[in-house]
Short mmCIF file of C-alpha atoms and ligand atoms in Angstrom, two decimals:
data_model
loop_
_atom_site.label_atom_id
_atom_site.label_comp_id
_atom_site.label_asym_id
_atom_site.label_seq_id
_atom_site.Cartn_x
_atom_site.Cartn_y
_atom_site.Cartn_z
CA MET A 1462 97.52 173.90 134.10
CA ASN A 1463 96.70 176.79 131.73
CA LYS A 1464 95.01 179.58 133.61
CA ILE A 1465 91.25 179.19 133.16
CA ALA A 1466 90.22 181.76 135.78
CA ASP A 1467 91.74 183.79 138.61
CA VAL A 1468 90.50 181.19 141.08
CA ILE A 1469 89.35 177.58 140.74
CA ILE A 1470 86.80 176.38 143.27
CA ILE A 1471 86.14 172.68 143.75
CA GLY A 1472 82.70 171.98 145.25
CA GLY A 1473 79.55 174.02 144.71
CA GLY A 1474 78.00 173.61 148.15
CA LEU A 1475 77.42 176.37 150.68
CA ALA A 1476 81.08 177.23 151.18
CA GLY A 1477 82.07 176.99 147.51
CA CYS A 1478 79.19 179.24 146.40
CA GLU A 1479 79.91 181.81 149.11
CA ALA A 1480 83.64 181.85 148.29
CA ALA A 1481 82.79 182.33 144.61
CA TRP A 1482 80.45 185.23 145.41
CA GLN A 1483 83.06 187.08 147.46
CA LEU A 1484 85.53 186.84 144.59
CA LEU A 1485 83.01 187.74 141.87
CA ARG A 1486 81.77 190.86 143.65
CA ARG A 1487 85.36 192.08 143.72
CA GLY A 1488 85.66 191.59 139.96
CA HIS A 1489 87.74 188.40 139.89
CA THR A 1490 87.03 185.47 137.59
CA VAL A 1491 85.98 182.14 139.08
CA HIS A 1492 85.71 178.65 137.60
CA LEU A 1493 83.61 176.43 139.85
CA PHE A 1494 83.67 172.64 139.50
CA GLU A 1495 80.72 170.73 140.93
CA MET A 1496 80.34 166.98 140.42
CA LYS A 1497 76.49 166.97 140.55
CA PRO A 1498 74.49 165.81 138.66
CA GLN A 1499 77.20 163.64 137.05
CA LYS A 1500 77.90 162.16 140.48
CA PHE A 1501 76.07 162.50 143.82
CA SER A 1502 77.39 161.99 147.34
CA PRO A 1503 75.28 159.58 149.42
CA ALA A 1504 73.43 162.56 150.99
CA HIS A 1505 73.04 165.00 148.08
CA LYS A 1506 69.91 164.64 145.93
CA MET A 1507 69.35 167.92 144.04
CA LYS A 1508 71.08 168.99 140.86
CA HIS A 1509 71.36 172.60 142.05
CA LEU A 1510 74.31 174.17 143.78
CA ALA A 1511 74.10 175.10 147.50
CA GLU A 1512 72.02 172.11 148.54
CA LEU A 1513 70.95 171.81 152.17
CA VAL A 1514 71.44 168.08 152.69
CA CYS A 1515 69.29 167.63 155.77
CA SER A 1516 67.31 170.14 157.82
CA ASN A 1517 66.04 173.30 156.08
CA SER A 1518 66.83 175.27 159.24
CA LEU A 1519 69.95 177.42 159.44
CA LYS A 1520 69.44 177.56 163.24
CA SER A 1521 68.63 180.55 165.39
CA ASN A 1522 68.25 184.00 163.90
CA SER A 1523 67.82 185.57 167.30
CA PRO A 1524 70.27 188.47 167.66
CA ASP A 1525 71.40 187.45 171.15
CA SER A 1526 72.28 183.83 170.25
CA ALA A 1527 75.67 182.67 168.96
CA PRO A 1528 74.22 181.38 165.62
CA GLY A 1529 72.32 184.68 165.28
CA LEU A 1530 75.53 186.65 165.85
CA LEU A 1531 77.34 184.63 163.19
CA LYS A 1532 74.57 185.45 160.73
CA ASP A 1533 74.69 189.17 161.54
CA GLU A 1534 78.43 189.25 160.97
CA MET A 1535 78.04 187.45 157.65
CA ARG A 1536 75.32 189.87 156.53
CA ARG A 1537 77.75 192.70 157.23
CA LEU A 1538 80.22 190.99 154.90
CA HIS A 1539 77.60 190.78 152.13
CA SER A 1540 77.12 187.02 152.26
CA LEU A 1541 75.22 185.66 149.26
CA ILE A 1542 74.01 182.60 151.18
CA LEU A 1543 72.56 184.75 153.98
CA SER A 1544 70.98 187.20 151.57
CA VAL A 1545 69.26 184.39 149.63
CA ALA A 1546 68.27 182.68 152.89
CA ASP A 1547 66.59 185.88 154.05
CA GLN A 1548 64.77 186.13 150.70
CA THR A 1549 63.56 182.52 150.76
CA ALA A 1550 62.78 182.25 154.49
CA VAL A 1551 59.75 180.29 155.68
CA ALA A 1552 58.04 180.83 159.05
CA ALA A 1553 60.07 179.06 161.75
CA GLY A 1554 59.80 181.08 164.95
CA SER A 1555 63.16 182.50 165.97
CA ALA A 1556 65.04 180.18 163.58
CA LEU A 1557 65.99 181.05 160.02
CA ALA A 1558 64.56 178.24 157.89
CA VAL A 1559 64.28 178.34 154.12
CA ASP A 1560 62.40 176.82 151.22
CA ARG A 1561 65.30 174.58 150.26
CA ILE A 1562 64.45 174.31 146.54
CA GLU A 1563 63.91 178.06 146.12
CA PHE A 1564 67.04 178.70 148.12
CA ALA A 1565 69.29 176.45 146.03
CA ARG A 1566 67.77 177.67 142.75
CA LYS A 1567 68.30 181.29 143.66
CA VAL A 1568 71.90 180.88 144.83
CA GLU A 1569 72.71 179.10 141.58
CA ALA A 1570 70.90 181.72 139.48
CA GLU A 1571 72.71 184.61 141.21
CA LEU A 1572 76.07 183.04 140.41
CA LEU A 1573 75.20 182.10 136.82
CA GLN A 1574 74.14 185.70 136.15
CA GLN A 1575 77.68 186.93 136.76
CA ASN A 1576 79.80 187.39 133.63
CA ASN A 1577 83.00 186.47 135.41
CA PHE A 1578 81.64 183.08 136.56
CA THR A 1579 82.02 179.69 134.85
CA LEU A 1580 80.47 176.45 136.08
CA SER A 1581 81.67 172.99 135.02
CA ARG A 1582 79.69 170.00 136.16
CA MET A 1583 82.39 167.39 136.72
CA GLU A 1584 84.18 165.58 139.49
CA ILE A 1585 87.70 166.77 140.20
CA THR A 1586 89.99 164.02 141.38
CA GLU A 1587 93.25 165.95 141.78
CA ILE A 1588 94.09 169.44 142.96
CA PRO A 1589 95.45 171.36 139.96
CA SER A 1590 99.02 172.53 140.50
CA GLY A 1591 100.05 176.15 140.21
CA ALA A 1592 96.50 177.58 140.20
CA LEU A 1593 94.87 179.49 143.04
CA THR A 1594 92.38 176.85 144.19
CA ILE A 1595 89.76 176.66 146.92
CA ILE A 1596 88.77 173.16 148.02
CA ALA A 1597 85.20 173.21 149.34
CA THR A 1598 84.08 169.65 148.78
CA GLY A 1599 82.47 169.23 152.17
CA PRO A 1600 81.97 166.39 154.63
CA LEU A 1601 81.22 163.93 151.81
CA THR A 1602 84.14 164.79 149.52
CA SER A 1603 84.26 162.23 146.70
CA ASP A 1604 86.48 159.24 147.38
CA ALA A 1605 88.93 159.94 144.56
CA LEU A 1606 89.63 163.50 145.70
CA ALA A 1607 89.77 162.42 149.35
CA GLN A 1608 92.42 159.84 148.38
CA PHE A 1609 94.39 162.54 146.58
CA ILE A 1610 94.25 164.84 149.61
CA HIS A 1611 95.18 161.94 151.88
CA ALA A 1612 98.29 161.30 149.77
CA LEU A 1613 99.11 165.03 149.62
CA LEU A 1614 99.11 165.05 153.41
CA ASP A 1615 101.38 161.99 153.57
CA GLY A 1616 98.57 159.81 154.87
CA SER A 1617 97.88 161.86 158.00
CA TYR A 1618 95.80 164.85 159.02
CA LEU A 1619 92.69 163.82 157.03
CA TYR A 1620 89.86 162.24 159.00
CA PHE A 1621 86.75 160.40 157.81
CA TYR A 1622 84.64 160.31 160.99
CA ASP A 1623 83.83 162.60 163.88
CA ALA A 1624 83.71 161.06 167.31
CA ILE A 1625 82.66 164.07 169.29
CA ALA A 1626 82.23 164.21 173.05
CA PRO A 1627 79.76 166.73 174.50
CA ILE A 1628 81.04 170.08 175.75
CA VAL A 1629 79.63 171.91 178.77
CA GLU A 1630 79.94 175.55 179.78
CA ALA A 1631 82.30 175.89 182.75
CA ASP A 1632 80.07 178.22 184.74
CA SER A 1633 77.23 175.69 184.64
CA ILE A 1634 79.28 173.04 186.50
CA ASN A 1635 78.58 172.67 190.24
CA MET A 1636 82.11 173.17 191.56
CA ASP A 1637 81.04 172.07 195.07
CA LYS A 1638 80.67 168.49 193.84
CA VAL A 1639 83.62 168.10 191.45
CA TYR A 1640 87.36 168.33 192.12
CA TRP A 1641 90.60 169.05 190.30
CA ALA A 1642 93.04 166.13 190.24
CA SER A 1643 95.47 164.28 188.05
CA ARG A 1644 95.81 160.52 188.40
CA TYR A 1645 98.06 159.62 191.37
CA ASP A 1646 98.75 163.38 191.71
CA LYS A 1647 101.17 163.11 188.77
CA GLY A 1648 101.75 166.35 186.84
CA THR A 1649 99.44 169.32 187.19
CA PRO A 1650 95.81 168.63 188.22
CA ASP A 1651 94.37 169.45 184.82
CA TYR A 1652 91.17 167.42 184.97
CA LEU A 1653 87.92 168.20 186.74
CA ASN A 1654 86.57 164.95 188.19
CA CYS A 1655 82.90 164.19 188.77
CA PRO A 1656 82.74 161.35 191.35
CA LEU A 1657 80.03 158.66 191.18
CA SER A 1658 79.04 156.21 193.93
CA GLU A 1659 78.32 152.59 192.94
CA LYS A 1660 74.58 153.29 192.99
CA GLU A 1661 74.95 156.42 190.84
CA TYR A 1662 77.22 154.56 188.39
CA LYS A 1663 74.79 151.64 188.00
CA ARG A 1664 71.84 153.93 187.39
CA PHE A 1665 73.88 156.00 184.91
CA ARG A 1666 74.89 152.87 182.98
CA GLN A 1667 71.29 151.66 182.84
CA GLU A 1668 70.21 155.01 181.38
CA LEU A 1669 73.00 154.88 178.79
CA LEU A 1670 71.80 151.44 177.71
CA ALA A 1671 68.14 152.40 177.59
CA GLY A 1672 68.58 155.89 176.10
CA GLU A 1673 67.31 156.58 172.59
CA LYS A 1674 70.05 156.46 169.94
CA VAL A 1675 70.30 158.14 166.52
CA ALA A 1676 70.03 155.57 163.73
CA ALA A 1677 73.07 155.50 161.43
CA LYS A 1678 72.47 156.47 157.79
CA SER A 1679 73.29 153.80 155.20
CA PHE A 1680 76.63 155.45 154.41
CA GLU A 1681 77.48 155.82 158.06
CA GLU A 1682 77.85 152.18 159.06
CA VAL A 1683 80.97 152.87 161.02
CA LYS A 1684 83.33 150.12 162.06
CA HIS A 1685 84.13 151.74 165.36
CA PHE A 1686 87.77 152.12 166.26
CA GLU A 1687 88.49 150.69 169.69
CA GLY A 1688 89.96 154.06 170.70
CA CYS A 1689 86.74 156.01 170.13
CA LEU A 1690 83.85 153.66 170.84
CA PRO A 1691 80.51 155.28 171.66
CA VAL A 1692 80.10 155.40 175.42
CA GLU A 1693 76.84 153.41 175.24
CA ILE A 1694 78.56 150.61 173.28
CA MET A 1695 81.19 150.40 175.99
CA ALA A 1696 78.45 150.36 178.63
CA ALA A 1697 76.82 147.42 176.83
CA ARG A 1698 80.02 145.37 176.89
CA GLY A 1699 79.82 144.69 180.59
CA GLU A 1700 78.72 146.07 183.93
CA ASP A 1701 82.12 147.52 184.79
CA THR A 1702 83.63 148.14 181.33
CA LEU A 1703 83.20 151.89 181.76
CA ALA A 1704 84.50 151.84 185.33
CA PHE A 1705 87.68 150.18 184.01
CA GLY A 1706 87.73 152.41 180.93
CA PRO A 1707 86.96 156.14 180.57
CA MET A 1708 85.36 156.26 184.03
CA LYS A 1709 88.33 154.65 185.80
CA PRO A 1710 88.66 156.17 189.30
CA VAL A 1711 92.06 154.80 190.37
CA GLY A 1712 94.46 157.45 191.65
CA LEU A 1713 91.71 160.07 191.79
CA ILE A 1714 91.01 160.38 195.52
CA ASN A 1715 87.95 162.49 196.25
CA PRO A 1716 89.08 165.30 198.61
CA TYR A 1717 85.54 165.68 199.98
CA THR A 1718 85.48 162.06 201.28
CA GLY A 1719 89.18 161.11 201.34
CA ALA A 1720 88.24 157.92 199.43
CA MET A 1721 88.38 156.72 195.85
CA PRO A 1722 84.98 157.01 194.18
CA TYR A 1723 83.42 154.00 192.41
CA ALA A 1724 83.79 155.78 189.07
CA VAL A 1725 84.55 159.27 187.73
CA VAL A 1726 83.66 161.29 184.69
CA GLN A 1727 86.64 163.43 183.76
CA LEU A 1728 86.23 166.87 182.25
CA ARG A 1729 89.05 168.39 180.21
CA ARG A 1730 89.50 172.04 179.22
CA GLU A 1731 88.31 172.61 175.66
CA ASN A 1732 89.76 176.11 175.25
CA SER A 1733 92.61 178.06 176.78
CA SER A 1734 90.31 180.44 178.67
CA GLY A 1735 88.73 177.45 180.48
CA SER A 1736 85.17 178.52 179.67
CA LEU A 1737 84.37 175.12 178.11
CA PHE A 1738 85.00 171.52 179.22
CA ASN A 1739 84.52 168.29 177.32
CA LEU A 1740 83.43 164.98 178.84
CA VAL A 1741 86.47 162.84 178.14
CA GLY A 1742 85.63 159.65 176.23
CA PHE A 1743 81.93 160.40 175.97
CA GLN A 1744 81.49 160.32 172.20
CA THR A 1745 77.97 159.03 171.66
CA LYS A 1746 75.09 158.30 169.32
CA LEU A 1747 72.45 159.13 171.93
CA THR A 1748 69.91 161.67 170.69
CA TRP A 1749 70.47 165.25 171.87
CA PRO A 1750 67.56 165.34 174.36
CA GLU A 1751 68.71 162.02 175.81
CA GLN A 1752 72.27 163.31 176.19
CA GLU A 1753 71.02 166.31 178.16
CA ARG A 1754 68.84 164.13 180.37
CA ILE A 1755 71.38 161.37 181.00
CA PHE A 1756 74.56 163.45 181.33
CA ARG A 1757 72.80 165.69 183.86
CA LEU A 1758 72.69 162.60 186.13
CA ILE A 1759 76.46 163.00 186.56
CA PRO A 1760 77.21 164.62 189.94
CA GLY A 1761 78.22 168.24 189.31
CA LEU A 1762 76.49 168.38 185.92
CA GLU A 1763 72.89 168.56 187.19
CA ASN A 1764 72.45 172.01 185.63
CA ALA A 1765 75.01 171.67 182.85
CA GLN A 1766 74.55 173.86 179.82
CA PHE A 1767 75.77 172.10 176.69
CA ALA A 1768 77.74 174.18 174.18
CA ARG A 1769 77.96 171.19 171.82
CA MET A 1770 76.34 167.77 171.95
CA GLY A 1771 78.21 164.53 171.33
CA SER A 1772 77.99 162.71 168.01
CA ILE A 1773 79.63 160.19 165.75
CA HIS A 1774 79.14 160.55 162.04
CA ARG A 1775 80.74 160.41 158.66
CA ASN A 1776 82.70 163.57 158.00
CA THR A 1777 85.74 164.36 155.91
CA TYR A 1778 87.88 167.03 157.53
CA ILE A 1779 91.52 167.98 157.81
CA ASN A 1780 93.62 168.86 160.83
CA SER A 1781 93.45 172.56 160.05
CA PRO A 1782 95.45 173.71 163.09
CA SER A 1783 98.46 171.82 161.70
CA LEU A 1784 97.87 172.53 158.03
CA LEU A 1785 96.29 175.93 157.52
CA GLN A 1786 97.25 179.55 158.00
CA PRO A 1787 94.61 181.90 159.46
CA SER A 1788 93.83 182.87 155.84
CA LEU A 1789 92.82 179.21 155.23
CA GLN A 1790 95.78 178.82 152.83
CA MET A 1791 97.82 175.67 153.22
CA LYS A 1792 101.11 176.26 155.00
CA MET A 1793 102.85 173.87 152.56
CA ASP A 1794 101.31 175.43 149.42
CA PRO A 1795 99.69 178.88 149.75
CA ASN A 1796 98.03 178.43 146.32
CA ILE A 1797 95.64 175.96 147.97
CA PHE A 1798 92.84 177.15 150.24
CA PHE A 1799 90.40 174.96 152.15
CA ALA A 1800 86.88 176.17 152.91
CA GLY A 1801 83.69 174.88 154.49
CA GLN A 1802 83.11 171.87 156.67
CA ILE A 1803 86.31 170.17 155.48
CA THR A 1804 88.25 172.76 157.56
CA GLY A 1805 86.78 171.34 160.79
CA VAL A 1806 83.83 173.60 161.40
CA GLU A 1807 80.43 171.98 161.77
CA GLY A 1808 77.12 173.30 160.43
CA TYR A 1809 75.61 175.07 157.44
CA MET A 1810 76.41 178.61 158.55
CA GLU A 1811 79.80 177.79 160.00
CA SER A 1812 80.77 176.13 156.68
CA THR A 1813 79.47 179.12 154.74
CA ALA A 1814 81.45 181.50 156.97
CA MET A 1815 84.65 179.62 156.18
CA GLY A 1816 83.80 179.85 152.46
CA LEU A 1817 83.30 183.57 152.85
CA TRP A 1818 86.64 183.99 154.57
CA ALA A 1819 88.52 181.83 152.02
CA GLY A 1820 86.95 183.87 149.19
CA LEU A 1821 87.97 187.17 150.78
CA ASN A 1822 91.51 185.94 151.26
CA ALA A 1823 91.86 184.58 147.73
CA ALA A 1824 90.68 188.00 146.48
CA SER A 1825 93.28 189.69 148.68
CA VAL A 1826 96.06 187.49 147.27
CA LEU A 1827 95.02 188.54 143.76
CA GLU A 1828 94.99 192.19 144.84
CA GLY A 1829 98.42 191.96 146.52
CA LYS A 1830 96.95 192.63 149.96
CA GLN A 1831 96.87 190.71 153.22
CA LEU A 1832 93.84 190.62 155.49
CA GLN A 1833 94.09 190.45 159.26
CA PRO A 1834 91.68 187.82 160.67
CA PRO A 1835 88.64 189.17 162.54
CA PRO A 1836 89.19 189.42 166.31
CA VAL A 1837 88.45 186.40 168.51
CA THR A 1838 85.69 188.45 170.15
CA THR A 1839 83.62 187.94 166.96
CA ALA A 1840 81.89 184.73 165.89
CA ILE A 1841 83.82 184.40 162.62
CA GLY A 1842 87.11 185.27 164.32
CA ALA A 1843 86.47 182.73 167.09
CA LEU A 1844 85.70 179.90 164.66
CA LEU A 1845 88.77 180.75 162.67
CA HIS A 1846 90.91 180.89 165.77
CA TYR A 1847 89.57 177.50 166.88
CA ILE A 1848 90.41 175.80 163.59
CA THR A 1849 93.77 177.42 162.92
CA SER A 1850 95.48 177.91 166.27
CA PRO A 1851 98.16 175.25 166.77
CA GLY A 1852 96.88 174.64 170.32
CA SER A 1853 93.80 172.87 168.87
CA ALA A 1854 95.83 170.40 166.75
CA LYS A 1855 95.86 167.55 169.29
CA ASN A 1856 92.53 165.71 169.41
CA PHE A 1857 91.17 168.19 166.83
CA GLN A 1858 87.40 167.76 166.48
CA PRO A 1859 84.91 169.83 164.48
CA MET A 1860 83.25 172.79 166.19
CA ASN A 1861 80.03 174.71 165.77
CA ILE A 1862 79.54 178.33 166.81
CA ASN A 1863 78.89 178.93 170.51
CA PHE A 1864 79.75 181.74 172.91
CA GLY A 1865 82.29 179.51 174.69
CA ILE A 1866 84.80 179.80 171.83
CA LEU A 1867 84.71 183.61 171.77
CA GLU A 1868 87.34 185.41 173.81
CA HIS A 1869 86.22 185.12 177.42
CA LEU A 1870 84.33 188.14 178.70
CA PRO A 1871 85.20 188.67 182.35
CA VAL A 1872 81.79 189.33 183.87
CA LYS A 1873 80.52 188.66 187.36
CA ARG A 1874 77.78 186.05 187.77
CA MET A 1875 74.83 187.22 185.73
CA LYS A 1876 71.90 185.69 183.92
CA LYS A 1877 72.87 183.78 180.79
CA ARG A 1878 70.79 185.98 178.49
CA GLU A 1879 72.31 189.20 179.85
CA LYS A 1880 75.79 187.76 179.38
CA HIS A 1881 75.02 186.75 175.81
CA ILE A 1882 73.79 190.26 175.04
CA LEU A 1883 77.15 191.61 176.25
CA TYR A 1884 79.02 189.11 174.05
CA VAL A 1885 76.98 190.18 171.03
CA LYS A 1886 77.41 193.89 171.71
CA ARG A 1887 81.17 193.53 171.98
CA ALA A 1888 81.34 191.30 168.88
CA LEU A 1889 79.40 193.68 166.66
CA GLN A 1890 81.40 196.70 167.84
CA ASP A 1891 84.67 194.88 167.14
CA MET A 1892 83.34 193.64 163.80
CA SER A 1893 82.60 197.21 162.71
CA ILE A 1894 86.07 198.38 163.67
CA TRP A 1895 87.63 195.40 161.92
CA THR A 1896 85.65 195.71 158.66
CA ARG A 1897 86.61 199.40 158.45
CA SER A 1898 90.28 198.68 159.18
CA GLN A 1899 90.37 195.99 156.46
CA ASP A 1900 88.46 198.08 153.94
CA LEU A 1901 85.60 195.54 153.83
CA SER A 1902 82.62 197.76 154.66
CA ALA A 1903 81.46 198.30 151.07
C1 FAD B 675 74.13 163.86 156.15
C2 FAD B 675 74.48 165.22 156.66
C3 FAD B 675 73.49 165.99 157.25
C4 FAD B 675 73.80 167.28 157.76
N1 FAD B 675 72.81 168.02 158.32
C5 FAD B 675 73.06 169.27 158.77
C6 FAD B 675 72.01 170.06 159.32
O1 FAD B 675 70.87 169.64 159.42
N2 FAD B 675 72.33 171.29 159.78
C7 FAD B 675 73.60 171.80 159.70
O2 FAD B 675 73.81 172.94 160.11
N3 FAD B 675 74.61 171.07 159.17
C8 FAD B 675 74.37 169.80 158.71
N4 FAD B 675 75.39 169.04 158.17
C9 FAD B 675 76.77 169.52 158.22
C10 FAD B 675 77.23 170.59 157.20
O3 FAD B 675 76.89 171.82 157.69
C11 FAD B 675 76.74 170.47 155.80
O4 FAD B 675 77.23 169.27 155.30
C12 FAD B 675 77.17 171.64 154.89
O5 FAD B 675 76.45 171.52 153.71
C13 FAD B 675 78.65 171.73 154.60
O6 FAD B 675 78.90 172.73 153.65
P1 FAD B 675 80.11 172.60 152.60
O7 FAD B 675 79.95 173.69 151.61
O8 FAD B 675 81.38 172.49 153.33
O9 FAD B 675 79.85 171.19 151.87
P2 FAD B 675 78.63 170.75 150.94
O10 FAD B 675 77.47 171.64 151.16
O11 FAD B 675 78.46 169.29 151.16
O12 FAD B 675 79.17 171.01 149.49
C14 FAD B 675 80.21 170.25 148.92
C15 FAD B 675 79.94 170.14 147.42
O13 FAD B 675 81.10 169.59 146.82
C16 FAD B 675 80.71 168.63 145.84
N5 FAD B 675 81.84 167.72 145.65
C17 FAD B 675 82.33 166.78 146.51
N6 FAD B 675 83.42 166.19 146.01
C18 FAD B 675 83.65 166.76 144.79
C19 FAD B 675 84.65 166.59 143.78
N7 FAD B 675 85.64 165.71 143.91
N8 FAD B 675 84.57 167.35 142.64
C20 FAD B 675 83.56 168.26 142.48
N9 FAD B 675 82.58 168.46 143.40
C21 FAD B 675 82.64 167.74 144.56
C22 FAD B 675 79.45 168.02 146.43
O14 FAD B 675 78.65 167.45 145.42
C23 FAD B 675 78.79 169.23 147.09
O15 FAD B 675 77.89 169.88 146.23
C24 FAD B 675 75.13 167.78 157.66
C25 FAD B 675 76.10 166.97 157.06
C26 FAD B 675 75.81 165.73 156.57
C27 FAD B 675 76.87 164.92 155.92
#
């Protein structure tokens, strides 16, 4: 392809617009391709760029929350999306919510004002070869481009649905009720087991059946794969389907009683520091409040704090840990960057942050420089580490920002809020050092 700009960006959503901005403010030329209004995904409705497809809330703005920290870091890196969100904010307590029409209009106007920016309203169905390209087509990437990417990846590493199990914070688990064990004592005892008596199991199943579920959107009518059925669907198949499935107790003797429990819920480490555990096999369409209520019936999880709730929904994302470098360039072709939700992060701000980082890295390539990723003690660094460290490749599932993915802070038992304040303090200090060392302060 003849060179039409320094960088081509496919997809004018949150990540694509942020990536464009980071390049433009460094003086590079950008050609952005957005398929709207020629073609709309099943969730997009507006003709403007940077559309918020669902809620108008960008989550907490509170400085001692993980989403608030992510926002502060992005402000320090001159994020366009954050700056426009701040300008178009509507009253929403401690959350940052925006007037979605004003927000989208303003992001688009800011980009169109730049002389080095070109916008073409058309669907791209193939990744151009030989050009520096950022793919930011989001969770509802058009079918033709998704097929192209699927073929590029030899038919693997591209997923079309999330089946996410909830994640709990390790220090909220009651360790006096659960026990480490591997089935039949084979291998290392890597799983934490929450034992249930017959009575507890039956009550738990009843609650799963009765619990309120999220209705699927029209484009989300999923034909469930047998391997990742929602836990409540399995519960509905028969009284003991779960007890013979993900809650199978055989070979998991309870050391407190010396007997095999009626059923177990197994918890598996989610990160190498062991600060987070996921409930194995508990992907679900229960609403978030119902998940909290019902999963707290599991012995040991009475006071569980959830870092991420379970879900099952339509989502196009790649296996970034296998495919991407920390710069978000493809290992097999460094001319191609991925950005936004398609990299395996989840959420408006998380997607924007990955657009920001892809834009900075594309600019660095053009300038003959190489950026070091932000430290894992920061929110952006932690997200990046989660999606690009090879250790996450197996069972890779999208992740939103939470303190559990930041480098573990060894602190004695203290109140959650105090601990979060320490995480934020460390993150912002490290962010300042990092931005100076990478020449990104201005
Ligand atoms: C239905 C739904 C609801 C969601 N609700 C929330 C929520 O409430 N809160 C939250 O934090 N997150 C939510 N998310 C998750 C996610 O944060 C958002 O989808 C977010 O907008 C992702 O940002 P992005 O830039 O990666 O993709 P998008 O914002 O979706 O942008 C991708 C852009 O690429 C364009 N495009 C796609 N294919 C092509 C192509 N082939 N050629 C050219 N252009 C193309 C699209 O039209 C779109 O404008 C939701 C996701 C979905 C699917």
